[in-house]
PDB file of C-alpha atoms in Angstrom:
ATOM      1  CA  MET A   1     -37.050  19.444   2.531  1.00 59.00           C
ATOM      2  CA  ASP A   2     -39.330  22.452   2.255  1.00 73.00           C
ATOM      3  CA  LEU A   3     -39.220  24.512   5.435  1.00 84.00           C
ATOM      4  CA  SER A   4     -41.037  27.560   4.039  1.00 85.00           C
ATOM      5  CA  ASN A   5     -44.065  27.203   6.292  1.00 88.00           C
ATOM      6  CA  ILE A   6     -41.887  26.820   9.384  1.00 92.00           C
ATOM      7  CA  PHE A   7     -39.879  29.959   8.523  1.00 93.00           C
ATOM      8  CA  ARG A   8     -43.112  31.833   7.815  1.00 92.00           C
ATOM      9  CA  LEU A   9     -44.526  30.826  11.194  1.00 95.00           C
ATOM     10  CA  VAL A  10     -41.293  31.785  12.992  1.00 95.00           C
ATOM     11  CA  ASN A  11     -41.231  35.184  11.266  1.00 95.00           C
ATOM     12  CA  LEU A  12     -44.895  35.797  12.103  1.00 96.00           C
ATOM     13  CA  VAL A  13     -44.262  34.948  15.769  1.00 97.00           C
ATOM     14  CA  VAL A  14     -41.178  37.205  15.831  1.00 97.00           C
ATOM     15  CA  GLY A  15     -43.162  40.063  14.262  1.00 96.00           C
ATOM     16  CA  ALA A  16     -45.926  39.661  16.847  1.00 97.00           C
ATOM     17  CA  VAL A  17     -43.380  39.493  19.685  1.00 96.00           C
ATOM     18  CA  MET A  18     -41.722  42.662  18.327  1.00 96.00           C
ATOM     19  CA  ILE A  19     -45.061  44.487  18.428  1.00 96.00           C
ATOM     20  CA  MET A  20     -45.762  43.165  21.925  1.00 94.00           C
ATOM     21  CA  GLY A  21     -42.291  44.247  23.089  1.00 93.00           C
ATOM     22  CA  GLY A  22     -42.730  47.633  21.437  1.00 93.00           C
ATOM     23  CA  ILE A  23     -45.976  48.185  23.300  1.00 93.00           C
ATOM     24  CA  GLY A  24     -44.254  47.113  26.517  1.00 91.00           C
ATOM     25  CA  GLN A  25     -41.507  49.636  25.766  1.00 91.00           C
ATOM     26  CA  PHE A  26     -43.969  52.500  26.363  1.00 90.00           C
ATOM     27  CA  PHE A  27     -44.138  51.793  30.104  1.00 84.00           C
ATOM     28  CA  PRO A  28     -42.971  53.645  32.102  1.00 84.00           C
ATOM     29  CA  ILE A  29     -43.755  56.530  29.818  1.00 89.00           C
ATOM     30  CA  GLY A  30     -40.774  58.628  28.844  1.00 91.00           C
ATOM     31  CA  PHE A  31     -39.628  60.354  25.687  1.00 93.00           C
ATOM     32  CA  GLN A  32     -36.942  57.813  24.828  1.00 92.00           C
ATOM     33  CA  SER A  33     -39.202  54.863  25.674  1.00 91.00           C
ATOM     34  CA  VAL A  34     -41.939  56.116  23.368  1.00 94.00           C
ATOM     35  CA  ILE A  35     -39.529  56.697  20.471  1.00 95.00           C
ATOM     36  CA  VAL A  36     -37.889  53.260  20.810  1.00 93.00           C
ATOM     37  CA  GLY A  37     -41.311  51.630  21.250  1.00 93.00           C
ATOM     38  CA  CYS A  38     -42.577  53.222  18.035  1.00 96.00           C
ATOM     39  CA  TYR A  39     -39.534  51.987  16.118  1.00 96.00           C
ATOM     40  CA  VAL A  40     -39.892  48.444  17.448  1.00 96.00           C
ATOM     41  CA  ILE A  41     -43.609  48.408  16.567  1.00 96.00           C
ATOM     42  CA  ILE A  42     -42.782  49.610  13.034  1.00 96.00           C
ATOM     43  CA  PHE A  43     -40.097  46.915  12.710  1.00 96.00           C
ATOM     44  CA  GLY A  44     -42.589  44.282  13.881  1.00 96.00           C
ATOM     45  CA  ALA A  45     -45.240  45.480  11.445  1.00 95.00           C
ATOM     46  CA  ALA A  46     -42.695  45.414   8.609  1.00 93.00           C
ATOM     47  CA  THR A  47     -41.696  41.863   9.561  1.00 94.00           C
ATOM     48  CA  LEU A  48     -45.341  40.781   9.466  1.00 94.00           C
ATOM     49  CA  LEU A  49     -45.908  42.576   6.153  1.00 91.00           C
ATOM     50  CA  LEU A  50     -42.974  40.793   4.518  1.00 89.00           C
ATOM     51  CA  GLU A  51     -44.648  37.455   5.217  1.00 90.00           C
ATOM     52  CA  PHE A  52     -47.712  38.346   3.173  1.00 90.00           C
ATOM     53  CA  GLN A  53     -46.540  40.848   0.578  1.00 88.00           C
ATOM     54  CA  ILE A  54     -43.163  42.174  -0.471  1.00 86.00           C
ATOM     55  CA  PRO A  55     -43.334  45.836  -1.481  1.00 86.00           C
ATOM     56  CA  PRO A  56     -41.183  46.506  -4.568  1.00 84.00           C
ATOM     57  CA  TYR A  57     -38.989  49.058  -2.784  1.00 85.00           C
ATOM     58  CA  MET A  58     -38.020  46.690   0.049  1.00 84.00           C
ATOM     59  CA  SER A  59     -35.394  44.805  -1.953  1.00 81.00           C
ATOM     60  CA  ARG A  60     -33.763  48.126  -2.795  1.00 87.00           C
ATOM     61  CA  TRP A  61     -33.922  49.855   0.594  1.00 89.00           C
ATOM     62  CA  ALA A  62     -33.636  46.850   2.926  1.00 88.00           C
ATOM     63  CA  PRO A  63     -31.813  44.076   1.028  1.00 89.00           C
ATOM     64  CA  PHE A  64     -30.494  42.623   4.301  1.00 90.00           C
ATOM     65  CA  LEU A  65     -33.980  41.267   5.046  1.00 90.00           C
ATOM     66  CA  PHE A  66     -33.672  38.832   2.135  1.00 90.00           C
ATOM     67  CA  SER A  67     -30.947  36.616   3.592  1.00 90.00           C
ATOM     68  CA  PHE A  68     -30.664  34.558   6.755  1.00 93.00           C
ATOM     69  CA  LEU A  69     -27.616  36.510   7.935  1.00 94.00           C
ATOM     70  CA  GLY A  70     -29.153  39.930   7.333  1.00 94.00           C
ATOM     71  CA  ARG A  71     -32.456  39.062   8.921  1.00 94.00           C
ATOM     72  CA  GLY A  72     -30.655  37.362  11.801  1.00 96.00           C
ATOM     73  CA  VAL A  73     -28.543  40.436  12.559  1.00 97.00           C
ATOM     74  CA  PHE A  74     -31.686  42.593  12.288  1.00 97.00           C
ATOM     75  CA  TYR A  75     -33.504  40.351  14.775  1.00 97.00           C
ATOM     76  CA  ILE A  76     -30.521  40.429  17.147  1.00 97.00           C
ATOM     77  CA  PHE A  77     -30.478  44.247  16.923  1.00 97.00           C
ATOM     78  CA  VAL A  78     -34.195  44.577  17.696  1.00 96.00           C
ATOM     79  CA  GLY A  79     -33.989  41.946  20.424  1.00 96.00           C
ATOM     80  CA  THR A  80     -31.157  43.720  22.210  1.00 95.00           C
ATOM     81  CA  ILE A  81     -33.048  47.021  22.068  1.00 93.00           C
ATOM     82  CA  LEU A  82     -35.791  45.397  24.140  1.00 91.00           C
ATOM     83  CA  LEU A  83     -33.523  43.832  26.791  1.00 91.00           C
ATOM     84  CA  HIS A  84     -34.483  45.983  29.746  1.00 86.00           C
ATOM     85  CA  GLN A  85     -36.822  45.761  32.733  1.00 83.00           C
ATOM     86  CA  PRO A  86     -39.706  44.708  33.101  1.00 85.00           C
ATOM     87  CA  ALA A  87     -39.666  40.975  32.472  1.00 87.00           C
ATOM     88  CA  ILE A  88     -42.019  41.123  29.457  1.00 87.00           C
ATOM     89  CA  ARG A  89     -39.420  43.087  27.487  1.00 89.00           C
ATOM     90  CA  ILE A  90     -36.603  40.777  28.588  1.00 92.00           C
ATOM     91  CA  VAL A  91     -38.603  37.745  27.427  1.00 93.00           C
ATOM     92  CA  ALA A  92     -39.584  39.406  24.126  1.00 93.00           C
ATOM     93  CA  GLY A  93     -36.041  40.601  23.447  1.00 94.00           C
ATOM     94  CA  SER A  94     -34.572  37.210  24.293  1.00 96.00           C
ATOM     95  CA  ILE A  95     -36.951  35.366  21.962  1.00 96.00           C
ATOM     96  CA  ILE A  96     -36.204  37.739  19.087  1.00 97.00           C
ATOM     97  CA  ALA A  97     -32.430  37.626  19.648  1.00 97.00           C
ATOM     98  CA  ILE A  98     -32.358  33.815  19.897  1.00 97.00           C
ATOM     99  CA  VAL A  99     -34.262  33.500  16.613  1.00 97.00           C
ATOM    100  CA  GLY A 100     -31.776  35.983  15.135  1.00 97.00           C
ATOM    101  CA  LEU A 101     -28.861  33.836  16.266  1.00 98.00           C
ATOM    102  CA  GLY A 102     -30.541  30.810  14.712  1.00 96.00           C
ATOM    103  CA  TYR A 103     -30.951  32.637  11.396  1.00 95.00           C
ATOM    104  CA  CYS A 104     -27.284  33.674  11.445  1.00 96.00           C
ATOM    105  CA  VAL A 105     -26.304  30.021  11.863  1.00 96.00           C
ATOM    106  CA  LEU A 106     -28.666  28.953   9.043  1.00 94.00           C
ATOM    107  CA  GLU A 107     -26.802  31.247   6.639  1.00 92.00           C
ATOM    108  CA  TYR A 108     -23.836  28.877   6.797  1.00 93.00           C
ATOM    109  CA  ILE A 109     -25.782  25.635   6.322  1.00 92.00           C
ATOM    110  CA  PRO A 110     -25.914  25.190   2.530  1.00 88.00           C
ATOM    111  CA  SER A 111     -28.566  22.443   2.580  1.00 89.00           C
ATOM    112  CA  ILE A 112     -31.187  24.874   3.952  1.00 87.00           C
ATOM    113  CA  GLU A 113     -32.410  27.470   1.479  1.00 85.00           C
ATOM    114  CA  PRO A 114     -34.302  30.582   2.510  1.00 84.00           C
ATOM    115  CA  PRO A 115     -38.029  30.597   1.733  1.00 85.00           C
ATOM    116  CA  GLN A 116     -39.343  32.431  -1.312  1.00 81.00           C
ATOM    117  CA  ASN A 117     -40.297  35.574   0.603  1.00 79.00           C
ATOM    118  CA  MET A 118     -36.716  35.881   1.925  1.00 79.00           C
ATOM    119  CA  ARG A 119     -35.205  35.837  -1.549  1.00 72.00           C
ATOM    120  CA  ASP A 120     -34.684  38.973  -3.561  1.00 59.00           C
ATOM    121  CA  ALA A 121     -37.372  39.032  -6.251  1.00 53.00           C
ATOM    122  CA  GLY A 122     -35.252  40.998  -8.725  1.00 53.00           C
ATOM    123  CA  GLY A 123     -32.203  38.801  -8.430  1.00 51.00           C
ATOM    124  CA  GLU A 124     -29.985  41.890  -8.440  1.00 48.00           C
ATOM    125  CA  TRP A 125     -29.398  41.795  -4.676  1.00 44.00           C
ATOM    126  CA  GLY A 126     -29.070  45.489  -4.174  1.00 44.00           C
ATOM    127  CA  ALA A 127     -27.106  46.231  -7.349  1.00 45.00           C
ATOM    128  CA  GLU A 128     -27.851  49.645  -8.749  1.00 44.00           C
ATOM    129  CA  GLN A 129     -28.916  50.000 -12.350  1.00 45.00           C
ATOM    130  CA  ILE A 130     -26.927  52.641 -14.181  1.00 45.00           C
TER     131      ILE A 130
END
């Protein structure tokens, strides 16, 4: 069964929720809030970008994004960053973390393969060429 479109839709929703949570992170304005908000917005933009185009350097610098387990742990990390008042950030962080938990579980179900954009294009999986 091909679930590529479902995974693409889930990743697009998670990327949009990351950006929404990152914008919500700015309020109330404080130095730490702005810095964390910028990072979460960048992570959300990168998640959206990976659904349309995979830059050649991504498989080298962020190979964890090309497996269910790696992407799941990444989503859990970003989701837990957002778990703070007000409610919009708690909802956004919870959605992202729950999807991350689901991806971690999918890593151990052999009948479900990751979609094409979550596979390493080079097939080297982070191995350095000497």
